[in-house]
Amino acid sequence: MSGLLAWSAVTALASSHPIGQLSPQSWAVGAVLATGAALLPDLDHPGSTISRTFGALSSGLSAGINALSSFVYRTTRLKRDSKRDGGHRGLTHTLVFALFSAVFTAAVIQNSQKWALPVLMFVFAGLAVRGIMNDWCPKQDALLITVVSAGITWAMIAWTSQTDASAAACGIAVGVGCFAHYIGDAITEQGCPILWPIPIMGKTWFPVAPPKIMRMRTGGVVEMAIVGPVVTILSIWLGLAALQGTGALPFLDWVDLLPV
């Protein structure tokens, strides 16, 4: 939901910029990509939600990313960096990864939209569904996720068949989703090494985080009872504002009153 919130906020606030002047179809495609991309950085954790999404395929990819992340961490850490494995909250939790993901997505869609967009939509829809429905669907039911993702992908492609998606907007959506993940991790107890490889206070993998009193425990009461509902409400609110700007919801004139 944080990925959807970030995409809604960016597009609503950028209404005077080309990225904010998207067609309803392009906005919806970006919303799916950003929502799924908010889980993408956790591909470095074999036990994470994302690694279970597509069964053995995503589990194998997760293991490979975990090994790469661990290698990069061990070879670039400084003396003051924590002596940990570095497989999780490493390479995929940096702005370097977010930028790479955004550029890669935009480049692939720009050069081969007919097959790339459906594939990416399927993958990111799967991540979004797994993340949002994680507590309701069986943890190992990759088939259910696959079927639901295929349905969402078919619906989105059918709706956008007469309108080419903006490759740049798709790339930005993925980058925005990743960044939303980083912000969420930064306010947890462990922090997030967003700014790698910039050395800060003698640490290449400096854990960016607010003061300890402002942090929360992952999966704790604060996240589930307060942060989660607030993020959901804001996502819907700003999403409606952004869609109103695309002209998709002309009957929601009251959205113009929103302070965005």
PDB file of N, CA and C in Angstrom, residues 45-56 58-59 62 130 134 138-142 145:
ATOM      1  N   HIS A  45      15.689 -11.454   0.393  1.00  0.00           N
ATOM      2  CA  HIS A  45      15.423 -12.263   1.588  1.00  0.00           C
ATOM      3  C   HIS A  45      14.666 -13.526   1.180  1.00  0.00           C
ATOM      4  N   PRO A  46      15.299 -14.704   1.245  1.00  0.00           N
ATOM      5  CA  PRO A  46      14.652 -15.956   0.827  1.00  0.00           C
ATOM      6  C   PRO A  46      13.338 -16.265   1.550  1.00  0.00           C
ATOM      7  N   GLY A  47      13.155 -15.705   2.735  1.00  0.00           N
ATOM      8  CA  GLY A  47      11.926 -15.988   3.479  1.00  0.00           C
ATOM      9  C   GLY A  47      10.888 -14.894   3.381  1.00  0.00           C
ATOM     10  N   SER A  48      11.116 -13.903   2.526  1.00  0.00           N
ATOM     11  CA  SER A  48      10.202 -12.766   2.434  1.00  0.00           C
ATOM     12  C   SER A  48       8.944 -13.103   1.633  1.00  0.00           C
ATOM     13  N   THR A  49       7.987 -12.195   1.706  1.00  0.00           N
ATOM     14  CA  THR A  49       6.731 -12.352   0.962  1.00  0.00           C
ATOM     15  C   THR A  49       6.982 -12.507  -0.528  1.00  0.00           C
ATOM     16  N   ILE A  50       7.846 -11.672  -1.081  1.00  0.00           N
ATOM     17  CA  ILE A  50       8.089 -11.680  -2.518  1.00  0.00           C
ATOM     18  C   ILE A  50       8.722 -12.988  -2.988  1.00  0.00           C
ATOM     19  N   SER A  51       9.584 -13.581  -2.161  1.00  0.00           N
ATOM     20  CA  SER A  51      10.267 -14.809  -2.578  1.00  0.00           C
ATOM     21  C   SER A  51       9.318 -15.993  -2.674  1.00  0.00           C
ATOM     22  N   ARG A  52       8.140 -15.881  -2.055  1.00  0.00           N
ATOM     23  CA  ARG A  52       7.160 -16.976  -2.092  1.00  0.00           C
ATOM     24  C   ARG A  52       6.099 -16.776  -3.169  1.00  0.00           C
ATOM     25  N   THR A  53       6.121 -15.634  -3.832  1.00  0.00           N
ATOM     26  CA  THR A  53       5.023 -15.275  -4.729  1.00  0.00           C
ATOM     27  C   THR A  53       4.826 -16.248  -5.879  1.00  0.00           C
ATOM     28  N   PHE A  54       5.901 -16.628  -6.550  1.00  0.00           N
ATOM     29  CA  PHE A  54       5.778 -17.513  -7.712  1.00  0.00           C
ATOM     30  C   PHE A  54       6.489 -18.850  -7.492  1.00  0.00           C
ATOM     31  N   GLY A  55       6.437 -19.328  -6.272  1.00  0.00           N
ATOM     32  CA  GLY A  55       6.977 -20.650  -5.965  1.00  0.00           C
ATOM     33  C   GLY A  55       8.479 -20.771  -6.167  1.00  0.00           C
ATOM     34  N   ALA A  56       8.895 -21.885  -6.785  1.00  0.00           N
ATOM     35  CA  ALA A  56      10.322 -22.187  -6.943  1.00  0.00           C
ATOM     36  C   ALA A  56      11.033 -21.135  -7.783  1.00  0.00           C
ATOM     37  N   SER A  58      10.525 -17.753  -8.027  1.00  0.00           N
ATOM     38  CA  SER A  58      10.899 -16.570  -7.248  1.00  0.00           C
ATOM     39  C   SER A  58      11.837 -16.936  -6.099  1.00  0.00           C
ATOM     40  N   SER A  59      11.687 -18.154  -5.559  1.00  0.00           N
ATOM     41  CA  SER A  59      12.583 -18.592  -4.477  1.00  0.00           C
ATOM     42  C   SER A  59      14.015 -18.727  -4.976  1.00  0.00           C
ATOM     43  N   SER A  62      15.419 -15.296  -5.601  1.00  0.00           N
ATOM     44  CA  SER A  62      15.700 -14.664  -4.319  1.00  0.00           C
ATOM     45  C   SER A  62      17.020 -15.155  -3.739  1.00  0.00           C
ATOM     46  N   ARG A 130       0.110 -10.567  -3.638  1.00  0.00           N
ATOM     47  CA  ARG A 130       0.709 -11.290  -2.514  1.00  0.00           C
ATOM     48  C   ARG A 130       0.877 -10.372  -1.307  1.00  0.00           C
ATOM     49  N   ASN A 134      -1.588 -11.139   1.739  1.00  0.00           N
ATOM     50  CA  ASN A 134      -0.693 -12.108   2.368  1.00  0.00           C
ATOM     51  C   ASN A 134      -1.326 -12.834   3.550  1.00  0.00           C
ATOM     52  N   PRO A 138      -3.177 -18.741   1.317  1.00  0.00           N
ATOM     53  CA  PRO A 138      -2.169 -19.655   1.842  1.00  0.00           C
ATOM     54  C   PRO A 138      -0.776 -19.205   1.456  1.00  0.00           C
ATOM     55  N   LYS A 139       0.160 -19.319   2.379  1.00  0.00           N
ATOM     56  CA  LYS A 139       1.500 -18.791   2.161  1.00  0.00           C
ATOM     57  C   LYS A 139       2.227 -19.464   1.006  1.00  0.00           C
ATOM     58  N   GLN A 140       1.858 -20.696   0.675  1.00  0.00           N
ATOM     59  CA  GLN A 140       2.566 -21.407  -0.387  1.00  0.00           C
ATOM     60  C   GLN A 140       1.736 -21.544  -1.661  1.00  0.00           C
ATOM     61  N   ASP A 141       0.571 -20.870  -1.699  1.00  0.00           N
ATOM     62  CA  ASP A 141      -0.324 -21.043  -2.835  1.00  0.00           C
ATOM     63  C   ASP A 141       0.075 -20.146  -4.002  1.00  0.00           C
ATOM     64  N   ALA A 142       1.147 -20.534  -4.680  1.00  0.00           N
ATOM     65  CA  ALA A 142       1.607 -19.770  -5.828  1.00  0.00           C
ATOM     66  C   ALA A 142       0.591 -19.823  -6.964  1.00  0.00           C
ATOM     67  N   ILE A 145      -1.980 -17.022  -6.616  1.00  0.00           N
ATOM     68  CA  ILE A 145      -1.381 -15.745  -6.973  1.00  0.00           C
ATOM     69  C   ILE A 145      -1.240 -15.632  -8.489  1.00  0.00           C
TER      70      ILE A 145
END
